[in-house]
Coordinates of N, CA and C and ligand atoms in Angstrom, one line a residue:
X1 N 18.6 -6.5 -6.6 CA 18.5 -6.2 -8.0 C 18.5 -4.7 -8.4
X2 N 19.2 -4.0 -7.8 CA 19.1 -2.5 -8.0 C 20.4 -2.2 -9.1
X3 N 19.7 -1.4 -9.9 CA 20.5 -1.3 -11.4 C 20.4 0.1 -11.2
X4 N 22.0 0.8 -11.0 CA 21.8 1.9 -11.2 C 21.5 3.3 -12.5
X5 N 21.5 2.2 -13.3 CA 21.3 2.9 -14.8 C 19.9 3.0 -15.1
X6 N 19.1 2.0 -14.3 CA 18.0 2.0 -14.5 C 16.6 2.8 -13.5
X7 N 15.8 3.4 -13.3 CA 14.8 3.8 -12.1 C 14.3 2.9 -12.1
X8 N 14.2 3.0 -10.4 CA 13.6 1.5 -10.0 C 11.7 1.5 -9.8
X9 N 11.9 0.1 -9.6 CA 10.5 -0.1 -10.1 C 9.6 0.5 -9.3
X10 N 8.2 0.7 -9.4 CA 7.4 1.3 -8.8 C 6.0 0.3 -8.3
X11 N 5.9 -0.4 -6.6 CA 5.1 -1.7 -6.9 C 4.1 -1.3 -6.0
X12 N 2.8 -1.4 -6.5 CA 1.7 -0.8 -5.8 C 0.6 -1.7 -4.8
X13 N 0.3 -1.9 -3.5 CA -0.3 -3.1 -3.4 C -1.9 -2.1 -2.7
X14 N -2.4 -2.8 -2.8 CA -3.5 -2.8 -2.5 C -4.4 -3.6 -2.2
X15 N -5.9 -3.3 -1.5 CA -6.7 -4.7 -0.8 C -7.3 -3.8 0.3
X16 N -8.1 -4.3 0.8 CA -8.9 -3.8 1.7 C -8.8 -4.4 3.3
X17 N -9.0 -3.5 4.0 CA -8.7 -3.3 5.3 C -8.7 -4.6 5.7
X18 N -7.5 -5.1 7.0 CA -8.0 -6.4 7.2 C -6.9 -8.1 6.6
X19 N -7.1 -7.4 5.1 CA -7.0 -8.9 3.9 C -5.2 -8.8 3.9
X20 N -4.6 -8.5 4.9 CA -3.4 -8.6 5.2 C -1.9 -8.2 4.4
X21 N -2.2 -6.8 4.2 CA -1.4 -6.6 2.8 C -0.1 -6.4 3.6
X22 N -0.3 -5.9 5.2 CA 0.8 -6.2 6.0 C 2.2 -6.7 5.8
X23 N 1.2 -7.9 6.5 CA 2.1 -9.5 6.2 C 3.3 -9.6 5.2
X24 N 2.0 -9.5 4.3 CA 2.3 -9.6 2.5 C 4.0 -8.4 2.5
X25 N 3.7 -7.3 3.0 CA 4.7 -6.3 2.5 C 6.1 -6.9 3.5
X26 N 5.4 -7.1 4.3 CA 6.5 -7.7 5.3 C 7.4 -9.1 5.3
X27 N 6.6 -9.4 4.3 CA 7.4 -10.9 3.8 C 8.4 -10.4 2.4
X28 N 7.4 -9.3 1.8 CA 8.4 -9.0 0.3 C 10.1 -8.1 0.7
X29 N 9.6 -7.5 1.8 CA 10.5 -6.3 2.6 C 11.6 -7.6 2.7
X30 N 11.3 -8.9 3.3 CA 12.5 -9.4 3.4 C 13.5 -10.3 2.5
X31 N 12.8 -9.7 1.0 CA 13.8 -10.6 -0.3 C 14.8 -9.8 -0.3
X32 N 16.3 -10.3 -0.1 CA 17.0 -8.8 -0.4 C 17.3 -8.8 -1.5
X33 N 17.1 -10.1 -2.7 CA 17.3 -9.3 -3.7 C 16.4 -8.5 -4.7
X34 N 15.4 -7.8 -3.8 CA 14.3 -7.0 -4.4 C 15.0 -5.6 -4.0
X35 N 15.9 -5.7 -2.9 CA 16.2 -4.0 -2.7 C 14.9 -3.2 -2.7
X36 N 14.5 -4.0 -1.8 CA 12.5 -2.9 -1.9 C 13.0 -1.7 -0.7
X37 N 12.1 -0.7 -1.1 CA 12.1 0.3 0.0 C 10.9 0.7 0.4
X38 N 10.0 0.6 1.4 CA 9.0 1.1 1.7 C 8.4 2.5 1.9
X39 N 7.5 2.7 1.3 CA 7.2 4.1 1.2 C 6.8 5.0 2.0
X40 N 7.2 5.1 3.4 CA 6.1 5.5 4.5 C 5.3 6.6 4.4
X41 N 4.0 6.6 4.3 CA 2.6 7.2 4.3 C 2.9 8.1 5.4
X42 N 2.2 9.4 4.5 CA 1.6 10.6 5.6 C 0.3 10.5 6.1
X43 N -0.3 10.5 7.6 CA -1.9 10.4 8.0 C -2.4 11.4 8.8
X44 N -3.3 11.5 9.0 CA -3.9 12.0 10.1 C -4.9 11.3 10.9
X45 N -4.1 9.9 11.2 CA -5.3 9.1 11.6 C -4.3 8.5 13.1
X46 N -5.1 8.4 14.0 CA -4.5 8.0 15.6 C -3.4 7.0 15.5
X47 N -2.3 6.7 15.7 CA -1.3 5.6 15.9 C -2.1 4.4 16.9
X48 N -1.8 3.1 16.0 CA -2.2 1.8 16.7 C -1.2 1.6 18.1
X49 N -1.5 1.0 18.7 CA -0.7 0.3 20.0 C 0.9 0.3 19.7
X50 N 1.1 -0.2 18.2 CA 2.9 -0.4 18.7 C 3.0 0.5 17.2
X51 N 2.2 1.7 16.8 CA 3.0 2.0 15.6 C 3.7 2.9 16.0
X52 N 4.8 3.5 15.2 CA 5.9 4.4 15.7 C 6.3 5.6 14.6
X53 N 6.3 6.4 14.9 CA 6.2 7.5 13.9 C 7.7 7.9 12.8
X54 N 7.5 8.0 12.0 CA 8.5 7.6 10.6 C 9.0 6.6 10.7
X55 N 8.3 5.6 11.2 CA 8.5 4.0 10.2 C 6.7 3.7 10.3
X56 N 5.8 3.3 10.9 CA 4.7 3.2 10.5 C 4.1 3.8 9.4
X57 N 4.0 4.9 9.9 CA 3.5 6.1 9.1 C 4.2 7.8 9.7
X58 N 4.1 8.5 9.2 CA 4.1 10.2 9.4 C 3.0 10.5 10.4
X59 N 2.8 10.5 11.0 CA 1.2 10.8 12.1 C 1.3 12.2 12.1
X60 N 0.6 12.9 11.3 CA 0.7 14.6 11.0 C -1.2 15.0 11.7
X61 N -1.0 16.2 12.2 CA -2.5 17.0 12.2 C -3.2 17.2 10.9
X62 N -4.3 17.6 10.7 CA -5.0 18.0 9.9 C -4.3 18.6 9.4
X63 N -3.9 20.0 9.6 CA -3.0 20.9 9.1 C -2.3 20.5 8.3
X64 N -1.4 20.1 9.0 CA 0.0 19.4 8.5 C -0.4 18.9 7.0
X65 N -1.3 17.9 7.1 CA -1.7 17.3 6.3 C -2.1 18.9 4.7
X66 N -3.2 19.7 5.3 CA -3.4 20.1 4.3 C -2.4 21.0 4.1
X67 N -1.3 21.5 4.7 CA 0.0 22.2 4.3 C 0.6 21.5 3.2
X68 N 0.8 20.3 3.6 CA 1.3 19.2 2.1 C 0.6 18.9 1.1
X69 N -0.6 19.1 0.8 CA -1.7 19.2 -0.2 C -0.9 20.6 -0.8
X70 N -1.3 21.7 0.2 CA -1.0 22.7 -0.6 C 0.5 23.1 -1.8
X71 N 1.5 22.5 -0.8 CA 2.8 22.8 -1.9 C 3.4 21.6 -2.5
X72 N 1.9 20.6 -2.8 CA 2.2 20.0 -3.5 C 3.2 18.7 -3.5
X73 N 2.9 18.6 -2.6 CA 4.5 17.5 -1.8 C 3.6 16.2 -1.8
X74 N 2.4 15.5 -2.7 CA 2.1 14.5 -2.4 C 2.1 13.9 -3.9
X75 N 2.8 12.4 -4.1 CA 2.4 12.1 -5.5 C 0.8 11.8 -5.5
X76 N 0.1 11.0 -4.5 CA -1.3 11.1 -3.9 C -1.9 11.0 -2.9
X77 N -3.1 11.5 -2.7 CA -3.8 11.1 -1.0 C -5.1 10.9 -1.4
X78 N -5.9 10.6 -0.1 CA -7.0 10.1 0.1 C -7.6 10.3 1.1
X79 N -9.1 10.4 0.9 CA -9.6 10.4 2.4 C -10.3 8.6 2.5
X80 N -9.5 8.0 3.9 CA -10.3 7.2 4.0 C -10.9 6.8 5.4
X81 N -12.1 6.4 5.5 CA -12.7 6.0 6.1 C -12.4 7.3 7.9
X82 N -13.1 8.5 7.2 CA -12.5 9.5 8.0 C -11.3 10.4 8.2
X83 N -9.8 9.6 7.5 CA -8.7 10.1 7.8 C -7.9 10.3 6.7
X84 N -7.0 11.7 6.0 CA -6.5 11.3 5.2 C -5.3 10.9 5.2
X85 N -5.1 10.0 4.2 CA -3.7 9.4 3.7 C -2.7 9.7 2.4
X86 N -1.6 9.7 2.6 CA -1.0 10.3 1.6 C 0.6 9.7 1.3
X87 N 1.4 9.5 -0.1 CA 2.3 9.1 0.1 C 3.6 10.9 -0.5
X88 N 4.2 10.8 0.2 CA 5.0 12.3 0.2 C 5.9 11.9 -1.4
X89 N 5.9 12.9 -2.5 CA 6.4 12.6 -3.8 C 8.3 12.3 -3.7
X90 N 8.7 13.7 -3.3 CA 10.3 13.5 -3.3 C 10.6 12.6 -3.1
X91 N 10.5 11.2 -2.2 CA 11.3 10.6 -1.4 C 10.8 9.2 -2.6
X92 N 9.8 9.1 -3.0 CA 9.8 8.2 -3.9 C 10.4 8.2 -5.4
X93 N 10.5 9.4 -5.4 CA 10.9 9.7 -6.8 C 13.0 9.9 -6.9
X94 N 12.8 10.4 -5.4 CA 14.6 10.2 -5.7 C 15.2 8.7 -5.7
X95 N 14.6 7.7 -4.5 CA 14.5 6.2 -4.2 C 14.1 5.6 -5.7
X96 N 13.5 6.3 -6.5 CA 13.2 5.5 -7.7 C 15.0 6.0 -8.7
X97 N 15.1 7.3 -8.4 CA 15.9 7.7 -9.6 C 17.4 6.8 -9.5
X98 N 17.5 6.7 -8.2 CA 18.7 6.1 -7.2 C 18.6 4.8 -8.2
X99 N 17.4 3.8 -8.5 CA 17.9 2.6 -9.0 C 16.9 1.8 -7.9
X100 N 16.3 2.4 -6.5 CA 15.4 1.4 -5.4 C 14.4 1.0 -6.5
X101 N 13.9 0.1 -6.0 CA 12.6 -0.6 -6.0 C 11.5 -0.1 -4.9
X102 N 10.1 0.5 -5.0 CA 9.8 1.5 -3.9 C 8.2 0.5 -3.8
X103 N 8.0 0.2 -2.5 CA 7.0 -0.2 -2.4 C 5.7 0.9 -1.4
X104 N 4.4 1.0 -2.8 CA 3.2 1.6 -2.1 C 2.1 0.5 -1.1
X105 N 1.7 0.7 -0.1 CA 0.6 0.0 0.3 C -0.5 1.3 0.4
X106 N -1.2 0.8 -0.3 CA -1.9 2.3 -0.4 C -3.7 2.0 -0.9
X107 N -4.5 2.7 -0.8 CA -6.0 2.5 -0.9 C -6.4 2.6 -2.4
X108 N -7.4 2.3 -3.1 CA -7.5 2.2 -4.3 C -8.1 3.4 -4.9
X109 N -8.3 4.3 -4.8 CA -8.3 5.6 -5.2 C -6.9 6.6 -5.2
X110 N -5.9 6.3 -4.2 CA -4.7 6.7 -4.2 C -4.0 6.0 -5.8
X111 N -4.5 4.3 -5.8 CA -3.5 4.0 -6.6 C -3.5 3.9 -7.5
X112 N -5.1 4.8 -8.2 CA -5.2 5.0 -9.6 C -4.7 6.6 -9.8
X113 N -4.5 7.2 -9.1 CA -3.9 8.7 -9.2 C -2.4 8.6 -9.5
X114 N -1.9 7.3 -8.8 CA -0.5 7.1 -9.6 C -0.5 6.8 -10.8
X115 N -1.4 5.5 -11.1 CA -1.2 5.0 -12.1 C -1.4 5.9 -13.3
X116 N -2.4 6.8 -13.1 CA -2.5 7.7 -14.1 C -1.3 9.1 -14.0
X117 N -1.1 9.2 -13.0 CA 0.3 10.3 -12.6 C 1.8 9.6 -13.3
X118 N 2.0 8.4 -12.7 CA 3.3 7.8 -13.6 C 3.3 6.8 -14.9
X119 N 4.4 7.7 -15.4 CA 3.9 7.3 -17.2 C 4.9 6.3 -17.7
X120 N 5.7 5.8 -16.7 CA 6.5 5.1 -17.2 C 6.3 3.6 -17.0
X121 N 7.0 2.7 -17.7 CA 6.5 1.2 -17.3 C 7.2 0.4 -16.5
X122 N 7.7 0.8 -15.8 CA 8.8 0.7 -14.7 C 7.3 0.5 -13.4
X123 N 6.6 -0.1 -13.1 CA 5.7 0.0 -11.9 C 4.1 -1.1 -12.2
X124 N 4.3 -1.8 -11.2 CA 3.4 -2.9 -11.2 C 2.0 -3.1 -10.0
X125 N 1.1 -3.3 -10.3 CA 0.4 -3.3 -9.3 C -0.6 -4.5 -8.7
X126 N -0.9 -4.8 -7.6 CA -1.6 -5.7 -7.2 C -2.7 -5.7 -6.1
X127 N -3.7 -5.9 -6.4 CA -4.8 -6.1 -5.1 C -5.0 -7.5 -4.5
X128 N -4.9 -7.5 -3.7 CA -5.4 -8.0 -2.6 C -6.3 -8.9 -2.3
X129 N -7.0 -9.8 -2.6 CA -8.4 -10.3 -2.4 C -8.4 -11.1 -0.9
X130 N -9.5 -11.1 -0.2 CA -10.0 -11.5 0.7 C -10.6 -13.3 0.1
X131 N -10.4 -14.7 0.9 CA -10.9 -15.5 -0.1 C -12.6 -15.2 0.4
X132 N -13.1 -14.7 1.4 CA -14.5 -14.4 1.7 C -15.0 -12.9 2.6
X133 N -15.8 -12.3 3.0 CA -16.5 -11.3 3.2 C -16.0 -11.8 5.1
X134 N -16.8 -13.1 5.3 CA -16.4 -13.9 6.6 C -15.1 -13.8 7.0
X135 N -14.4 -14.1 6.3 CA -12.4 -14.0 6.7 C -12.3 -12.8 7.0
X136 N -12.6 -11.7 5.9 CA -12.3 -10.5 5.9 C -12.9 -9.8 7.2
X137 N -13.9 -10.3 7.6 CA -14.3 -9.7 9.1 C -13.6 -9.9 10.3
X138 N -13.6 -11.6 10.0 CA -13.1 -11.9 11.1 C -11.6 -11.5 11.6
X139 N -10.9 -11.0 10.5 CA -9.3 -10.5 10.4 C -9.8 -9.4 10.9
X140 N -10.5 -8.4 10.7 CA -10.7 -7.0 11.4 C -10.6 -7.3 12.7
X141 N -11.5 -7.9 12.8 CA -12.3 -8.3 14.7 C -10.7 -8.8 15.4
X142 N -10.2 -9.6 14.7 CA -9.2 -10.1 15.6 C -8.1 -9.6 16.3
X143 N -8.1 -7.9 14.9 CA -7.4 -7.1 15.2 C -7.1 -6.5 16.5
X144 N -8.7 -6.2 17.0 CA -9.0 -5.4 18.0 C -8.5 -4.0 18.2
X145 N -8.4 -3.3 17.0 CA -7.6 -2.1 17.5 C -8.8 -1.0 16.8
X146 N -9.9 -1.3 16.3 CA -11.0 -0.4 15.8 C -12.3 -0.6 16.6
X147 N -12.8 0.3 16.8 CA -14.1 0.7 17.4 C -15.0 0.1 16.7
X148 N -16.6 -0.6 16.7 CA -17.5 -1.1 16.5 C -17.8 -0.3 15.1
X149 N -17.9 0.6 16.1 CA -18.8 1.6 14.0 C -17.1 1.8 12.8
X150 N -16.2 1.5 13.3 CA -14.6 2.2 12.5 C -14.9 0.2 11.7
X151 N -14.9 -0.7 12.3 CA -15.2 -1.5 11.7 C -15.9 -2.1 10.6
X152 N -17.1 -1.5 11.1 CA -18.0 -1.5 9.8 C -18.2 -1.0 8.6
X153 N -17.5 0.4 9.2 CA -16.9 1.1 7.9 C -15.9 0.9 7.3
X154 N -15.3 -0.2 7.4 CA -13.9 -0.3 6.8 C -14.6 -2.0 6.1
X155 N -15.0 -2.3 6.2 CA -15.9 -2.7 5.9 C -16.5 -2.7 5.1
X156 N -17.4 -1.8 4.8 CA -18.4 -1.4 4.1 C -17.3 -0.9 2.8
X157 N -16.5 -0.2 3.5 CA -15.2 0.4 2.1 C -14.6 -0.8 1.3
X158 N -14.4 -1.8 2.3 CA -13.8 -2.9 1.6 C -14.1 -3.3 0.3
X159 N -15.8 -4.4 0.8 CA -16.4 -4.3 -0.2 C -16.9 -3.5 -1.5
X160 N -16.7 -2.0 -1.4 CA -16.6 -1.0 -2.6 C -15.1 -1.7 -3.1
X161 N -14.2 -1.8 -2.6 CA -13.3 -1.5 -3.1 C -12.7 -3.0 -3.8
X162 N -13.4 -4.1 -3.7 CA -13.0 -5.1 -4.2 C -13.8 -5.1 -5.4
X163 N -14.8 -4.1 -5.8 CA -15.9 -4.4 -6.8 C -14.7 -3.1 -7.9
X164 N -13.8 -2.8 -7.4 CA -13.2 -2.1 -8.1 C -11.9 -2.1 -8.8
X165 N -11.0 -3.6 -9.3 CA -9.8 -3.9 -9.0 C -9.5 -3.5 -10.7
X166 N -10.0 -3.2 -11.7 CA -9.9 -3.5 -13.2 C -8.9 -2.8 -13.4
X167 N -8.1 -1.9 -12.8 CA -7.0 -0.8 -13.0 C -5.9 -1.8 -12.7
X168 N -6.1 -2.7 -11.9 CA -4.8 -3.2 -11.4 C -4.1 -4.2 -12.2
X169 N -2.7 -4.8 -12.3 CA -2.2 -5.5 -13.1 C -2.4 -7.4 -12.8
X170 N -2.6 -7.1 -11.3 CA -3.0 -8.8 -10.7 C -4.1 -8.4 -9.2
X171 N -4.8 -9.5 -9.9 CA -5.8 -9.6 -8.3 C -5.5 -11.0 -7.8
X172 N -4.8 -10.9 -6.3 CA -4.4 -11.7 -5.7 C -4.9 -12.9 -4.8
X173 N -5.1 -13.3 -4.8 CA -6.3 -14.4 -3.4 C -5.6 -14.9 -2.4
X174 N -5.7 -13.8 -1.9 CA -4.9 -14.0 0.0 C -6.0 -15.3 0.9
X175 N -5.5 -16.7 -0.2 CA -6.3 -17.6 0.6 C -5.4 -18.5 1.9
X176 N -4.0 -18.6 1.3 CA -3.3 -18.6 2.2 C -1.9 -17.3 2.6
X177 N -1.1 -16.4 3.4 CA -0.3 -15.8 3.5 C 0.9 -16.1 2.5
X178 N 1.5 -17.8 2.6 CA 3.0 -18.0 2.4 C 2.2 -17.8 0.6
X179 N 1.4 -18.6 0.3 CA 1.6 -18.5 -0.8 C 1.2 -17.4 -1.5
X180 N 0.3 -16.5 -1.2 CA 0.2 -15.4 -1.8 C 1.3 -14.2 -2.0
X181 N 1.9 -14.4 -0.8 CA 3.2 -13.7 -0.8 C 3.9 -14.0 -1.9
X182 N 4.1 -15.6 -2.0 CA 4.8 -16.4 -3.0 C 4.6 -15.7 -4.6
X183 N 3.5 -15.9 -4.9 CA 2.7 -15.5 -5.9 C 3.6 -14.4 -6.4
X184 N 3.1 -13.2 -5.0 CA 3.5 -12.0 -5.7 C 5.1 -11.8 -5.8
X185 N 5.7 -12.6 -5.6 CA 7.1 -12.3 -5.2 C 7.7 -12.9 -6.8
X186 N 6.6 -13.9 -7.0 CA 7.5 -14.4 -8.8 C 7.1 -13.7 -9.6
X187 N 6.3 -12.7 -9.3 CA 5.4 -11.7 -10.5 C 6.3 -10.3 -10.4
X188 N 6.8 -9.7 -9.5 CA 7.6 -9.0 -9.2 C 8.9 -9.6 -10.1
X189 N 9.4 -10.8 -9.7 CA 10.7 -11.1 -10.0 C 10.7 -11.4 -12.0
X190 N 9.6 -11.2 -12.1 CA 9.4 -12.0 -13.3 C 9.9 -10.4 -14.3
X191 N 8.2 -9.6 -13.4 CA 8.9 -7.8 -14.0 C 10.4 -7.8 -13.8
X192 N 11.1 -7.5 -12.8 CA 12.4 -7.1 -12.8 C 13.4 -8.0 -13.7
X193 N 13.2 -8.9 -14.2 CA 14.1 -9.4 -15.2 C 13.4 -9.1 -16.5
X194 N 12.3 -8.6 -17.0 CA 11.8 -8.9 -18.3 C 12.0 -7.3 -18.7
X195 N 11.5 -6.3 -17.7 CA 12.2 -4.7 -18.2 C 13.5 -4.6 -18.3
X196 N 14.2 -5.4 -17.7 CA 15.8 -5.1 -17.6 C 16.6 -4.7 -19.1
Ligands
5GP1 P1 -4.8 1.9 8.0 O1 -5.5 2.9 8.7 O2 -5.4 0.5 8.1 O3 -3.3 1.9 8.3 O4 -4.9 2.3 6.4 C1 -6.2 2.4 5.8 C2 -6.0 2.3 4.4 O5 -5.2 3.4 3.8 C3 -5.3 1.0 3.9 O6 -6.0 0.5 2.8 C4 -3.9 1.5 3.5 O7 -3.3 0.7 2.6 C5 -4.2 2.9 3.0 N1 -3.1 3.8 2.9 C6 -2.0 3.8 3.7 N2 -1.2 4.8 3.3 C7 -1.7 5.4 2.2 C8 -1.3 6.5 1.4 O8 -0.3 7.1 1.5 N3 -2.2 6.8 0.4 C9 -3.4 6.1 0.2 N4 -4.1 6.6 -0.8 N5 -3.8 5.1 1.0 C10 -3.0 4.8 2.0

């Protein structure tokens, strides 16, 4: 659905560590007629077992990181749970001007800095919900790729962050994957035909 007369949409997901926003992006990544482009994130946080550098994320030093603060090259960042995160501005804003569709997976303090940074109505957002506190653990744990105490703090952020969704346009109930996906994919398609 990429309209070159038009900037493309701007779709924000969000949810707390865990509640599989993953999946979720990796199921929408494969509509093609969303023409989604994913946004890859700047960090400073250790690469998992199979992530790979500019497609997971940017794996930058601290430095690095605050070098890009400095000249301004982030639409936003964050510190979370120890490490900061950031999405780099140019590459979303040209992919937007292009006519893409640009997808953020991003933490909920990042995604009110956009929301308040972009002023146009071109950009939708969604969180995530866990259907319990129990699921939401047990998806960490199964992970196995965080330390005892990284766990519990991601964790502990979760819960902040689910008590916080009022900014967002839909709160999701990741009670099952297909259909949450589902969900978000007719709410997306419903935006892209009704701004058109
Ligand atoms: P993880 O370490 O599990 O990959 O990510 C931790 C949290 O940071 C997740 O909630 C993830 O969505 C979020 N995140 C990833 N990239 C960005 C980013 O560019 N900006 C912000 N604000 N959060 C991000």
């Amino acid at each position: 659905m990429k309209n070159k007369n038009e900037k493309g949409l701007l779709i924000i997901l969000s949810g707390p560590s865990g509640v599989g926003k993953e999946t979720v992006r990796t199921r929408l990544m494969k509509i093609k007629d969303f023409d989604l482009v994913y946004s890859v994130s700047m960090t400073t946080r250790e690469p998992r077992n199979k992530e790979v550098d500019g497609i997971n994320y940017y794996f930058v030093t601290q430095e690095e990181f605050k070098h890009n603060i400095e000249i301004g090259n982030f639409l936003e960042y964050a510190k979370f749970v120890g490490n900061y995160y950031g999405t780099p501005m140019d590459k979303v804003e040209a992919l937007r001007n292009e006519g893409h569709n640009v997808l953020l997976e991003i933490e909920i303090n990042g995604a009110s800095q956009v929301m308040s940074k972009v002023k146009d109505d071109r950009m939708i957002s969604f969180f995530l919900m866990p259907p319990s506190l129990k699921a939401l653990e047990e998806r960490i744990r199964n992970r196995k790729t965080e330390s005892e105490e990284v766990i519990l703090e991601r964790l502990n952020k979760g819960k902040e962050e689910m008590t916080k969704t009022q900014n967002y346009d839909y709160v999701i109930l990741n009670d099952r994957i297909n259909r949450a996906a589902e969900e978000i994919k007719d709410l997306i398609d419903k935006k892209l035909n009704i701004t058109k």
